[in-house]
Amino acid sequence: MQDELPEDSKLTRTKRQWAESGRFLTGRTGHDRLPPGQHEVKNWPVLDLGVEPAVDLNTWRLDVTGLVEEPLSPDWQSFGAYPQTTLRTDIHCVTTWSRYDNDWQGVRPRDILEDAGLGDDATHVMLHSHDGYTTNLPLEDFMSDTALLATHWQGAPLRSEHGGPMRAMVPHLYFWKSAKWLNGIEVMAGDRPGFWERNGYHMYGDPWREQRYSHD
Ligand SMILES: Nc1nc2c(c(=O)[nH]1)N[C@H]1C(S)=C(S)[C@@H](COP(=O)(O)O)O[C@H]1N2
Ligand SMILES: [Mo]
């Protein structure tokens, strides 16, 4: 009865996205681990627009807006009530440093977005942050198994300079896609450039294909 499967139902498409997202589980080790043009660092550099916003947990909210069935705005407590996931990932900054074996804890974007329910035409997200930073990425990448809304790093609460209390962590894209101090996920029909993407950076930013700048 295969011909009766609802190929284009929302459920089918979401499941298909889950399956496809498996390709982001690179499992790379050894020599294969460093993307072209990168070098390994042992420290963790701080890079941002120079504004470290003071984020108050008492008023903290994550606004999930745009093409969703039900907009959400969990406070810190309800955000923390979502299933907790731990991940170990390598991160790659476009300024050529890579840092291996970062241990993260947090909530999968997928778990939040499934709760909100995706609109039929949803394809991309714009991430919004407390410092006014924005960055865009495909929904499929944001909902992959290795993406996280991270609250902890190496077992301790994420420090403010690195985006605490909560940041995005999408390890298979250059680290500028991993918005610090995240306060908004806007689901969009189609792509739109965020802050660095308007300023010459690549719309997608795959480190393995060295997609650093928009002219690459
Ligand atoms: N809100 C916000 N998120 C941001 C940035 C920023 O300026 N503001 N910079 C991006 C860039 S360019 C990088 S390389 C990483 C750096 O994260 P780190 O400072 O924790 O290393 O954060 C990304 N996320
Ligand atoms: Mo960066």
JSON list of C-alpha atoms and ligand atoms in Angstrom, two decimals:
[
{"chain": "A", "resi": 1, "resn": "MET", "atom": "CA", "xyz": [0.00, 0.00, 0.00]},
{"chain": "A", "resi": 2, "resn": "GLN", "atom": "CA", "xyz": [3.03, 2.18, -0.44]},
{"chain": "A", "resi": 3, "resn": "ASP", "atom": "CA", "xyz": [1.28, 4.41, -2.94]},
{"chain": "A", "resi": 4, "resn": "GLU", "atom": "CA", "xyz": [-1.12, 5.46, -0.24]},
{"chain": "A", "resi": 5, "resn": "LEU", "atom": "CA", "xyz": [1.54, 6.83, 2.07]},
{"chain": "A", "resi": 6, "resn": "PRO", "atom": "CA", "xyz": [1.00, 10.55, 2.55]},
{"chain": "A", "resi": 7, "resn": "GLU", "atom": "CA", "xyz": [4.34, 11.65, 1.09]},
{"chain": "A", "resi": 8, "resn": "ASP", "atom": "CA", "xyz": [3.67, 15.27, 1.73]},
{"chain": "A", "resi": 9, "resn": "SER", "atom": "CA", "xyz": [2.02, 15.15, 5.12]},
{"chain": "A", "resi": 10, "resn": "LYS", "atom": "CA", "xyz": [3.72, 17.22, 7.77]},
{"chain": "A", "resi": 11, "resn": "LEU", "atom": "CA", "xyz": [4.52, 14.11, 9.80]},
{"chain": "A", "resi": 12, "resn": "THR", "atom": "CA", "xyz": [6.19, 12.43, 6.84]},
{"chain": "A", "resi": 13, "resn": "ARG", "atom": "CA", "xyz": [8.23, 15.47, 6.06]},
{"chain": "A", "resi": 14, "resn": "THR", "atom": "CA", "xyz": [9.31, 15.90, 9.65]},
{"chain": "A", "resi": 15, "resn": "LYS", "atom": "CA", "xyz": [10.34, 12.25, 9.91]},
{"chain": "A", "resi": 16, "resn": "ARG", "atom": "CA", "xyz": [12.19, 12.55, 6.64]},
{"chain": "A", "resi": 17, "resn": "GLN", "atom": "CA", "xyz": [14.07, 15.49, 8.09]},
{"chain": "A", "resi": 18, "resn": "TRP", "atom": "CA", "xyz": [15.03, 13.42, 11.11]},
{"chain": "A", "resi": 19, "resn": "ALA", "atom": "CA", "xyz": [16.39, 10.68, 8.90]},
{"chain": "A", "resi": 20, "resn": "GLU", "atom": "CA", "xyz": [18.30, 13.10, 6.72]},
{"chain": "A", "resi": 21, "resn": "SER", "atom": "CA", "xyz": [19.72, 14.84, 9.74]},
{"chain": "A", "resi": 22, "resn": "GLY", "atom": "CA", "xyz": [21.65, 11.65, 10.47]},
{"chain": "A", "resi": 23, "resn": "ARG", "atom": "CA", "xyz": [24.18, 12.82, 7.94]},
{"chain": "A", "resi": 24, "resn": "PHE", "atom": "CA", "xyz": [25.30, 15.46, 10.41]},
{"chain": "A", "resi": 25, "resn": "LEU", "atom": "CA", "xyz": [26.57, 12.76, 12.75]},
{"chain": "A", "resi": 26, "resn": "THR", "atom": "CA", "xyz": [30.01, 12.89, 11.19]},
{"chain": "A", "resi": 27, "resn": "GLY", "atom": "CA", "xyz": [31.81, 10.75, 13.76]},
{"chain": "A", "resi": 28, "resn": "ARG", "atom": "CA", "xyz": [35.08, 12.04, 12.36]},
{"chain": "A", "resi": 29, "resn": "THR", "atom": "CA", "xyz": [38.24, 11.15, 14.25]},
{"chain": "A", "resi": 30, "resn": "GLY", "atom": "CA", "xyz": [41.99, 11.48, 13.85]},
{"chain": "A", "resi": 31, "resn": "HIS", "atom": "CA", "xyz": [43.33, 13.15, 10.71]},
{"chain": "A", "resi": 32, "resn": "ASP", "atom": "CA", "xyz": [39.88, 13.50, 9.31]},
{"chain": "A", "resi": 33, "resn": "ARG", "atom": "CA", "xyz": [38.83, 15.67, 12.18]},
{"chain": "A", "resi": 34, "resn": "LEU", "atom": "CA", "xyz": [40.20, 19.09, 11.26]},
{"chain": "A", "resi": 35, "resn": "PRO", "atom": "CA", "xyz": [38.36, 20.98, 8.49]},
{"chain": "A", "resi": 36, "resn": "PRO", "atom": "CA", "xyz": [40.52, 22.61, 5.79]},
{"chain": "A", "resi": 37, "resn": "GLY", "atom": "CA", "xyz": [42.31, 25.79, 6.85]},
{"chain": "A", "resi": 38, "resn": "GLN", "atom": "CA", "xyz": [41.67, 25.23, 10.58]},
{"chain": "A", "resi": 39, "resn": "HIS", "atom": "CA", "xyz": [44.09, 24.69, 13.50]},
{"chain": "A", "resi": 40, "resn": "GLU", "atom": "CA", "xyz": [43.38, 23.18, 16.89]},
{"chain": "A", "resi": 41, "resn": "VAL", "atom": "CA", "xyz": [43.34, 25.33, 20.04]},
{"chain": "A", "resi": 42, "resn": "LYS", "atom": "CA", "xyz": [43.21, 24.07, 23.62]},
{"chain": "A", "resi": 43, "resn": "ASN", "atom": "CA", "xyz": [41.78, 27.26, 25.13]},
{"chain": "A", "resi": 44, "resn": "TRP", "atom": "CA", "xyz": [38.36, 28.62, 24.22]},
{"chain": "A", "resi": 45, "resn": "PRO", "atom": "CA", "xyz": [38.58, 32.06, 22.57]},
{"chain": "A", "resi": 46, "resn": "VAL", "atom": "CA", "xyz": [35.80, 34.61, 23.15]},
{"chain": "A", "resi": 47, "resn": "LEU", "atom": "CA", "xyz": [34.40, 36.19, 19.98]},
{"chain": "A", "resi": 48, "resn": "ASP", "atom": "CA", "xyz": [31.40, 38.48, 19.78]},
{"chain": "A", "resi": 49, "resn": "LEU", "atom": "CA", "xyz": [30.30, 41.99, 18.86]},
{"chain": "A", "resi": 50, "resn": "GLY", "atom": "CA", "xyz": [31.89, 43.29, 22.06]},
{"chain": "A", "resi": 51, "resn": "VAL", "atom": "CA", "xyz": [28.71, 43.60, 24.09]},
{"chain": "A", "resi": 52, "resn": "GLU", "atom": "CA", "xyz": [28.22, 41.06, 26.86]},
{"chain": "A", "resi": 53, "resn": "PRO", "atom": "CA", "xyz": [24.55, 41.47, 27.79]},
{"chain": "A", "resi": 54, "resn": "ALA", "atom": "CA", "xyz": [23.48, 40.95, 31.39]},
{"chain": "A", "resi": 55, "resn": "VAL", "atom": "CA", "xyz": [20.79, 38.27, 31.20]},
{"chain": "A", "resi": 56, "resn": "ASP", "atom": "CA", "xyz": [18.49, 37.96, 34.21]},
{"chain": "A", "resi": 57, "resn": "LEU", "atom": "CA", "xyz": [17.17, 34.43, 34.75]},
{"chain": "A", "resi": 58, "resn": "ASN", "atom": "CA", "xyz": [14.09, 35.82, 36.49]},
{"chain": "A", "resi": 59, "resn": "THR", "atom": "CA", "xyz": [12.91, 37.55, 33.35]},
{"chain": "A", "resi": 60, "resn": "TRP", "atom": "CA", "xyz": [14.57, 35.22, 30.80]},
{"chain": "A", "resi": 61, "resn": "ARG", "atom": "CA", "xyz": [12.36, 33.95, 27.97]},
{"chain": "A", "resi": 62, "resn": "LEU", "atom": "CA", "xyz": [12.93, 32.08, 24.75]},
{"chain": "A", "resi": 63, "resn": "ASP", "atom": "CA", "xyz": [10.48, 33.34, 22.11]},
{"chain": "A", "resi": 64, "resn": "VAL", "atom": "CA", "xyz": [9.60, 30.77, 19.46]},
{"chain": "A", "resi": 65, "resn": "THR", "atom": "CA", "xyz": [7.81, 32.71, 16.74]},
{"chain": "A", "resi": 66, "resn": "GLY", "atom": "CA", "xyz": [7.09, 32.82, 13.02]},
{"chain": "A", "resi": 67, "resn": "LEU", "atom": "CA", "xyz": [5.78, 29.82, 11.11]},
{"chain": "A", "resi": 68, "resn": "VAL", "atom": "CA", "xyz": [4.76, 27.69, 14.06]},
{"chain": "A", "resi": 69, "resn": "GLU", "atom": "CA", "xyz": [1.36, 26.33, 14.97]},
{"chain": "A", "resi": 70, "resn": "GLU", "atom": "CA", "xyz": [1.63, 27.66, 18.48]},
{"chain": "A", "resi": 71, "resn": "PRO", "atom": "CA", "xyz": [4.15, 30.35, 19.45]},
{"chain": "A", "resi": 72, "resn": "LEU", "atom": "CA", "xyz": [6.01, 29.49, 22.66]},
{"chain": "A", "resi": 73, "resn": "SER", "atom": "CA", "xyz": [7.81, 31.62, 25.19]},
{"chain": "A", "resi": 74, "resn": "PRO", "atom": "CA", "xyz": [9.15, 29.34, 27.92]},
{"chain": "A", "resi": 75, "resn": "ASP", "atom": "CA", "xyz": [10.69, 30.99, 30.95]},
{"chain": "A", "resi": 76, "resn": "TRP", "atom": "CA", "xyz": [13.88, 29.57, 32.47]},
{"chain": "A", "resi": 77, "resn": "GLN", "atom": "CA", "xyz": [12.05, 27.00, 34.53]},
{"chain": "A", "resi": 78, "resn": "SER", "atom": "CA", "xyz": [9.86, 25.62, 31.76]},
{"chain": "A", "resi": 79, "resn": "PHE", "atom": "CA", "xyz": [12.81, 25.65, 29.37]},
{"chain": "A", "resi": 80, "resn": "GLY", "atom": "CA", "xyz": [14.75, 23.52, 31.87]},
{"chain": "A", "resi": 81, "resn": "ALA", "atom": "CA", "xyz": [11.85, 21.08, 32.05]},
{"chain": "A", "resi": 82, "resn": "TYR", "atom": "CA", "xyz": [12.42, 19.89, 28.46]},
{"chain": "A", "resi": 83, "resn": "PRO", "atom": "CA", "xyz": [14.39, 16.65, 28.09]},
{"chain": "A", "resi": 84, "resn": "GLN", "atom": "CA", "xyz": [18.09, 17.17, 28.78]},
{"chain": "A", "resi": 85, "resn": "THR", "atom": "CA", "xyz": [20.65, 16.04, 26.22]},
{"chain": "A", "resi": 86, "resn": "THR", "atom": "CA", "xyz": [24.41, 15.74, 26.57]},
{"chain": "A", "resi": 87, "resn": "LEU", "atom": "CA", "xyz": [26.71, 15.87, 23.55]},
{"chain": "A", "resi": 88, "resn": "ARG", "atom": "CA", "xyz": [30.46, 15.94, 22.88]},
{"chain": "A", "resi": 89, "resn": "THR", "atom": "CA", "xyz": [31.33, 18.01, 19.82]},
{"chain": "A", "resi": 90, "resn": "ASP", "atom": "CA", "xyz": [34.17, 19.77, 18.00]},
{"chain": "A", "resi": 91, "resn": "ILE", "atom": "CA", "xyz": [33.61, 23.44, 17.18]},
{"chain": "A", "resi": 92, "resn": "HIS", "atom": "CA", "xyz": [35.08, 25.37, 14.26]},
{"chain": "A", "resi": 93, "resn": "CYS", "atom": "CA", "xyz": [35.33, 29.16, 14.13]},
{"chain": "A", "resi": 94, "resn": "VAL", "atom": "CA", "xyz": [35.65, 30.93, 10.79]},
{"chain": "A", "resi": 95, "resn": "THR", "atom": "CA", "xyz": [38.69, 32.77, 12.19]},
{"chain": "A", "resi": 96, "resn": "THR", "atom": "CA", "xyz": [40.41, 29.33, 11.83]},
{"chain": "A", "resi": 97, "resn": "TRP", "atom": "CA", "xyz": [40.45, 27.94, 15.36]},
{"chain": "A", "resi": 98, "resn": "SER", "atom": "CA", "xyz": [38.86, 24.60, 16.16]},
{"chain": "A", "resi": 99, "resn": "ARG", "atom": "CA", "xyz": [38.31, 23.19, 19.63]},
{"chain": "A", "resi": 100, "resn": "TYR", "atom": "CA", "xyz": [37.82, 19.47, 20.15]},
{"chain": "A", "resi": 101, "resn": "ASP", "atom": "CA", "xyz": [35.77, 17.52, 22.68]},
{"chain": "A", "resi": 102, "resn": "ASN", "atom": "CA", "xyz": [33.44, 20.10, 24.14]},
{"chain": "A", "resi": 103, "resn": "ASP", "atom": "CA", "xyz": [30.94, 18.53, 26.50]},
{"chain": "A", "resi": 104, "resn": "TRP", "atom": "CA", "xyz": [27.57, 20.21, 26.36]},
{"chain": "A", "resi": 105, "resn": "GLN", "atom": "CA", "xyz": [24.28, 19.85, 28.13]},
{"chain": "A", "resi": 106, "resn": "GLY", "atom": "CA", "xyz": [21.00, 21.42, 27.15]},
{"chain": "A", "resi": 107, "resn": "VAL", "atom": "CA", "xyz": [17.80, 21.03, 25.19]},
{"chain": "A", "resi": 108, "resn": "ARG", "atom": "CA", "xyz": [17.55, 19.91, 21.58]},
{"chain": "A", "resi": 109, "resn": "PRO", "atom": "CA", "xyz": [16.06, 22.58, 19.30]},
{"chain": "A", "resi": 110, "resn": "ARG", "atom": "CA", "xyz": [13.99, 19.75, 17.83]},
{"chain": "A", "resi": 111, "resn": "ASP", "atom": "CA", "xyz": [12.25, 19.12, 21.13]},
{"chain": "A", "resi": 112, "resn": "ILE", "atom": "CA", "xyz": [11.17, 22.77, 21.38]},
{"chain": "A", "resi": 113, "resn": "LEU", "atom": "CA", "xyz": [10.17, 23.11, 17.73]},
{"chain": "A", "resi": 114, "resn": "GLU", "atom": "CA", "xyz": [8.14, 19.91, 17.77]},
{"chain": "A", "resi": 115, "resn": "ASP", "atom": "CA", "xyz": [6.30, 21.30, 20.74]},
{"chain": "A", "resi": 116, "resn": "ALA", "atom": "CA", "xyz": [5.52, 24.50, 18.86]},
{"chain": "A", "resi": 117, "resn": "GLY", "atom": "CA", "xyz": [4.61, 22.57, 15.70]},
{"chain": "A", "resi": 118, "resn": "LEU", "atom": "CA", "xyz": [6.07, 23.62, 12.36]},
{"chain": "A", "resi": 119, "resn": "GLY", "atom": "CA", "xyz": [4.08, 25.51, 9.77]},
{"chain": "A", "resi": 120, "resn": "ASP", "atom": "CA", "xyz": [3.78, 23.89, 6.36]},
{"chain": "A", "resi": 121, "resn": "ASP", "atom": "CA", "xyz": [6.15, 26.26, 4.57]},
{"chain": "A", "resi": 122, "resn": "ALA", "atom": "CA", "xyz": [8.82, 26.37, 7.27]},
{"chain": "A", "resi": 123, "resn": "THR", "atom": "CA", "xyz": [12.33, 25.97, 5.81]},
{"chain": "A", "resi": 124, "resn": "HIS", "atom": "CA", "xyz": [14.77, 28.13, 7.82]},
{"chain": "A", "resi": 125, "resn": "VAL", "atom": "CA", "xyz": [15.24, 29.76, 11.20]},
{"chain": "A", "resi": 126, "resn": "MET", "atom": "CA", "xyz": [16.59, 33.11, 12.27]},
{"chain": "A", "resi": 127, "resn": "LEU", "atom": "CA", "xyz": [18.21, 33.03, 15.70]},
{"chain": "A", "resi": 128, "resn": "HIS", "atom": "CA", "xyz": [17.93, 36.22, 17.77]},
{"chain": "A", "resi": 129, "resn": "SER", "atom": "CA", "xyz": [20.10, 37.19, 20.72]},
{"chain": "A", "resi": 130, "resn": "HIS", "atom": "CA", "xyz": [20.12, 39.60, 23.64]},
{"chain": "A", "resi": 131, "resn": "ASP", "atom": "CA", "xyz": [22.92, 41.66, 22.08]},
{"chain": "A", "resi": 132, "resn": "GLY", "atom": "CA", "xyz": [20.94, 42.17, 18.86]},
{"chain": "A", "resi": 133, "resn": "TYR", "atom": "CA", "xyz": [22.92, 39.48, 17.01]},
{"chain": "A", "resi": 134, "resn": "THR", "atom": "CA", "xyz": [21.09, 37.38, 14.43]},
{"chain": "A", "resi": 135, "resn": "THR", "atom": "CA", "xyz": [22.08, 34.37, 12.34]},
{"chain": "A", "resi": 136, "resn": "ASN", "atom": "CA", "xyz": [20.17, 32.21, 9.85]},
{"chain": "A", "resi": 137, "resn": "LEU", "atom": "CA", "xyz": [20.30, 28.49, 9.13]},
{"chain": "A", "resi": 138, "resn": "PRO", "atom": "CA", "xyz": [18.17, 25.79, 7.55]},
{"chain": "A", "resi": 139, "resn": "LEU", "atom": "CA", "xyz": [15.58, 24.24, 9.83]},
{"chain": "A", "resi": 140, "resn": "GLU", "atom": "CA", "xyz": [16.95, 20.81, 8.97]},
{"chain": "A", "resi": 141, "resn": "ASP", "atom": "CA", "xyz": [20.38, 21.72, 10.33]},
{"chain": "A", "resi": 142, "resn": "PHE", "atom": "CA", "xyz": [18.97, 23.32, 13.44]},
{"chain": "A", "resi": 143, "resn": "MET", "atom": "CA", "xyz": [16.84, 20.22, 14.10]},
{"chain": "A", "resi": 144, "resn": "SER", "atom": "CA", "xyz": [19.73, 17.80, 13.57]},
{"chain": "A", "resi": 145, "resn": "ASP", "atom": "CA", "xyz": [20.77, 15.33, 16.26]},
{"chain": "A", "resi": 146, "resn": "THR", "atom": "CA", "xyz": [23.93, 17.25, 17.15]},
{"chain": "A", "resi": 147, "resn": "ALA", "atom": "CA", "xyz": [22.41, 20.72, 17.53]},
{"chain": "A", "resi": 148, "resn": "LEU", "atom": "CA", "xyz": [21.72, 21.94, 21.05]},
{"chain": "A", "resi": 149, "resn": "LEU", "atom": "CA", "xyz": [20.42, 24.87, 23.04]},
{"chain": "A", "resi": 150, "resn": "ALA", "atom": "CA", "xyz": [23.30, 24.64, 25.48]},
{"chain": "A", "resi": 151, "resn": "THR", "atom": "CA", "xyz": [23.16, 25.68, 29.11]},
{"chain": "A", "resi": 152, "resn": "HIS", "atom": "CA", "xyz": [26.22, 23.76, 30.36]},
{"chain": "A", "resi": 153, "resn": "TRP", "atom": "CA", "xyz": [29.79, 23.24, 29.14]},
{"chain": "A", "resi": 154, "resn": "GLN", "atom": "CA", "xyz": [32.21, 20.73, 30.69]},
{"chain": "A", "resi": 155, "resn": "GLY", "atom": "CA", "xyz": [29.72, 20.09, 33.49]},
{"chain": "A", "resi": 156, "resn": "ALA", "atom": "CA", "xyz": [29.31, 23.70, 34.65]},
{"chain": "A", "resi": 157, "resn": "PRO", "atom": "CA", "xyz": [26.77, 26.39, 33.74]},
{"chain": "A", "resi": 158, "resn": "LEU", "atom": "CA", "xyz": [27.81, 28.11, 30.52]},
{"chain": "A", "resi": 159, "resn": "ARG", "atom": "CA", "xyz": [29.75, 31.26, 31.38]},
{"chain": "A", "resi": 160, "resn": "SER", "atom": "CA", "xyz": [28.27, 34.58, 30.30]},
{"chain": "A", "resi": 161, "resn": "GLU", "atom": "CA", "xyz": [31.22, 35.43, 28.02]},
{"chain": "A", "resi": 162, "resn": "HIS", "atom": "CA", "xyz": [30.44, 32.26, 26.05]},
{"chain": "A", "resi": 163, "resn": "GLY", "atom": "CA", "xyz": [26.73, 33.00, 25.74]},
{"chain": "A", "resi": 164, "resn": "GLY", "atom": "CA", "xyz": [25.34, 31.88, 29.10]},
{"chain": "A", "resi": 165, "resn": "PRO", "atom": "CA", "xyz": [22.78, 31.26, 30.37]},
{"chain": "A", "resi": 166, "resn": "MET", "atom": "CA", "xyz": [21.92, 29.67, 27.01]},
{"chain": "A", "resi": 167, "resn": "ARG", "atom": "CA", "xyz": [23.39, 29.62, 23.52]},
{"chain": "A", "resi": 168, "resn": "ALA", "atom": "CA", "xyz": [22.85, 27.72, 20.32]},
{"chain": "A", "resi": 169, "resn": "MET", "atom": "CA", "xyz": [25.44, 25.05, 19.48]},
{"chain": "A", "resi": 170, "resn": "VAL", "atom": "CA", "xyz": [25.42, 23.77, 15.89]},
{"chain": "A", "resi": 171, "resn": "PRO", "atom": "CA", "xyz": [28.79, 22.04, 15.52]},
{"chain": "A", "resi": 172, "resn": "HIS", "atom": "CA", "xyz": [28.63, 21.06, 11.84]},
{"chain": "A", "resi": 173, "resn": "LEU", "atom": "CA", "xyz": [28.50, 24.73, 10.78]},
{"chain": "A", "resi": 174, "resn": "TYR", "atom": "CA", "xyz": [31.03, 27.50, 11.48]},
{"chain": "A", "resi": 175, "resn": "PHE", "atom": "CA", "xyz": [30.61, 28.73, 15.01]},
{"chain": "A", "resi": 176, "resn": "TRP", "atom": "CA", "xyz": [29.15, 32.12, 14.07]},
{"chain": "A", "resi": 177, "resn": "LYS", "atom": "CA", "xyz": [25.90, 30.19, 13.45]},
{"chain": "A", "resi": 178, "resn": "SER", "atom": "CA", "xyz": [25.89, 29.26, 17.15]},
{"chain": "A", "resi": 179, "resn": "ALA", "atom": "CA", "xyz": [24.20, 32.34, 18.58]},
{"chain": "A", "resi": 180, "resn": "LYS", "atom": "CA", "xyz": [25.19, 33.24, 22.15]},
{"chain": "A", "resi": 181, "resn": "TRP", "atom": "CA", "xyz": [22.63, 34.64, 24.65]},
{"chain": "A", "resi": 182, "resn": "LEU", "atom": "CA", "xyz": [19.81, 33.23, 22.54]},
{"chain": "A", "resi": 183, "resn": "ASN", "atom": "CA", "xyz": [16.38, 34.72, 23.20]},
{"chain": "A", "resi": 184, "resn": "GLY", "atom": "CA", "xyz": [14.47, 34.06, 19.99]},
{"chain": "A", "resi": 185, "resn": "ILE", "atom": "CA", "xyz": [13.93, 31.37, 17.38]},
{"chain": "A", "resi": 186, "resn": "GLU", "atom": "CA", "xyz": [12.02, 32.70, 14.38]},
{"chain": "A", "resi": 187, "resn": "VAL", "atom": "CA", "xyz": [10.78, 30.03, 11.99]},
{"chain": "A", "resi": 188, "resn": "MET", "atom": "CA", "xyz": [10.74, 31.29, 8.40]},
{"chain": "A", "resi": 189, "resn": "ALA", "atom": "CA", "xyz": [9.51, 30.34, 4.92]},
{"chain": "A", "resi": 190, "resn": "GLY", "atom": "CA", "xyz": [12.71, 30.78, 2.96]},
{"chain": "A", "resi": 191, "resn": "ASP", "atom": "CA", "xyz": [16.14, 32.09, 3.89]},
{"chain": "A", "resi": 192, "resn": "ARG", "atom": "CA", "xyz": [17.17, 35.58, 4.99]},
{"chain": "A", "resi": 193, "resn": "PRO", "atom": "CA", "xyz": [20.65, 36.75, 6.02]},
{"chain": "A", "resi": 194, "resn": "GLY", "atom": "CA", "xyz": [21.53, 37.38, 9.66]},
{"chain": "A", "resi": 195, "resn": "PHE", "atom": "CA", "xyz": [24.17, 39.75, 10.99]},
{"chain": "A", "resi": 196, "resn": "TRP", "atom": "CA", "xyz": [27.38, 38.24, 9.60]},
{"chain": "A", "resi": 197, "resn": "GLU", "atom": "CA", "xyz": [25.60, 36.91, 6.54]},
{"chain": "A", "resi": 198, "resn": "ARG", "atom": "CA", "xyz": [24.70, 40.53, 5.63]},
{"chain": "A", "resi": 199, "resn": "ASN", "atom": "CA", "xyz": [28.34, 41.37, 6.16]},
{"chain": "A", "resi": 200, "resn": "GLY", "atom": "CA", "xyz": [30.00, 39.02, 3.72]},
{"chain": "A", "resi": 201, "resn": "TYR", "atom": "CA", "xyz": [29.78, 35.66, 5.47]},
{"chain": "A", "resi": 202, "resn": "HIS", "atom": "CA", "xyz": [28.37, 32.58, 3.80]},
{"chain": "A", "resi": 203, "resn": "MET", "atom": "CA", "xyz": [24.62, 31.90, 4.02]},
{"chain": "A", "resi": 204, "resn": "TYR", "atom": "CA", "xyz": [25.26, 28.25, 5.03]},
{"chain": "A", "resi": 205, "resn": "GLY", "atom": "CA", "xyz": [28.82, 28.05, 6.42]},
{"chain": "A", "resi": 206, "resn": "ASP", "atom": "CA", "xyz": [29.96, 24.42, 6.13]},
{"chain": "A", "resi": 207, "resn": "PRO", "atom": "CA", "xyz": [33.54, 24.22, 7.50]},
{"chain": "A", "resi": 208, "resn": "TRP", "atom": "CA", "xyz": [34.22, 20.99, 5.58]},
{"chain": "A", "resi": 209, "resn": "ARG", "atom": "CA", "xyz": [33.55, 22.83, 2.32]},
{"chain": "A", "resi": 210, "resn": "GLU", "atom": "CA", "xyz": [35.27, 25.97, 3.61]},
{"chain": "A", "resi": 211, "resn": "GLN", "atom": "CA", "xyz": [32.20, 28.12, 3.07]},
{"chain": "A", "resi": 212, "resn": "ARG", "atom": "CA", "xyz": [33.61, 31.10, 4.94]},
{"chain": "A", "resi": 213, "resn": "TYR", "atom": "CA", "xyz": [32.51, 34.04, 2.85]},
{"chain": "A", "resi": 214, "resn": "SER", "atom": "CA", "xyz": [29.63, 34.71, 0.49]},
{"chain": "A", "resi": 215, "resn": "HIS", "atom": "CA", "xyz": [31.96, 34.78, -2.52]},
{"chain": "A", "resi": 216, "resn": "ASP", "atom": "CA", "xyz": [33.34, 31.28, -1.72]},
{"chain": "B", "resi": 1, "resn": "LIG", "atom": "N1", "xyz": [24.85, 36.76, 20.36]},
{"chain": "B", "resi": 1, "resn": "LIG", "atom": "C1", "xyz": [25.99, 36.56, 19.70]},
{"chain": "B", "resi": 1, "resn": "LIG", "atom": "N2", "xyz": [26.30, 35.31, 19.34]},
{"chain": "B", "resi": 1, "resn": "LIG", "atom": "C2", "xyz": [27.45, 35.07, 18.68]},
{"chain": "B", "resi": 1, "resn": "LIG", "atom": "C3", "xyz": [28.33, 36.12, 18.33]},
{"chain": "B", "resi": 1, "resn": "LIG", "atom": "C4", "xyz": [27.95, 37.43, 18.73]},
{"chain": "B", "resi": 1, "resn": "LIG", "atom": "O1", "xyz": [28.65, 38.43, 18.46]},
{"chain": "B", "resi": 1, "resn": "LIG", "atom": "N3", "xyz": [26.78, 37.61, 19.41]},
{"chain": "B", "resi": 1, "resn": "LIG", "atom": "N4", "xyz": [29.49, 35.82, 17.65]},
{"chain": "B", "resi": 1, "resn": "LIG", "atom": "C5", "xyz": [29.54, 34.56, 16.91]},
{"chain": "B", "resi": 1, "resn": "LIG", "atom": "C6", "xyz": [30.88, 34.20, 16.51]},
{"chain": "B", "resi": 1, "resn": "LIG", "atom": "S1", "xyz": [31.52, 35.04, 15.19]},
{"chain": "B", "resi": 1, "resn": "LIG", "atom": "C7", "xyz": [31.56, 33.15, 17.08]},
{"chain": "B", "resi": 1, "resn": "LIG", "atom": "S2", "xyz": [33.02, 32.60, 16.45]},
{"chain": "B", "resi": 1, "resn": "LIG", "atom": "C8", "xyz": [31.06, 32.48, 18.29]},
{"chain": "B", "resi": 1, "resn": "LIG", "atom": "C9", "xyz": [32.09, 32.59, 19.39]},
{"chain": "B", "resi": 1, "resn": "LIG", "atom": "O2", "xyz": [31.64, 31.96, 20.55]},
{"chain": "B", "resi": 1, "resn": "LIG", "atom": "P1", "xyz": [32.61, 31.98, 21.81]},
{"chain": "B", "resi": 1, "resn": "LIG", "atom": "O3", "xyz": [32.88, 33.42, 22.16]},
{"chain": "B", "resi": 1, "resn": "LIG", "atom": "O4", "xyz": [31.90, 31.26, 22.88]},
{"chain": "B", "resi": 1, "resn": "LIG", "atom": "O5", "xyz": [33.86, 31.29, 21.38]},
{"chain": "B", "resi": 1, "resn": "LIG", "atom": "O6", "xyz": [29.85, 33.04, 18.74]},
{"chain": "B", "resi": 1, "resn": "LIG", "atom": "C10", "xyz": [28.96, 33.41, 17.72]},
{"chain": "B", "resi": 1, "resn": "LIG", "atom": "N5", "xyz": [27.73, 33.78, 18.35]},
{"chain": "B", "resi": 2, "resn": "MO", "atom": "MO", "xyz": [33.46, 33.75, 14.51]}
]
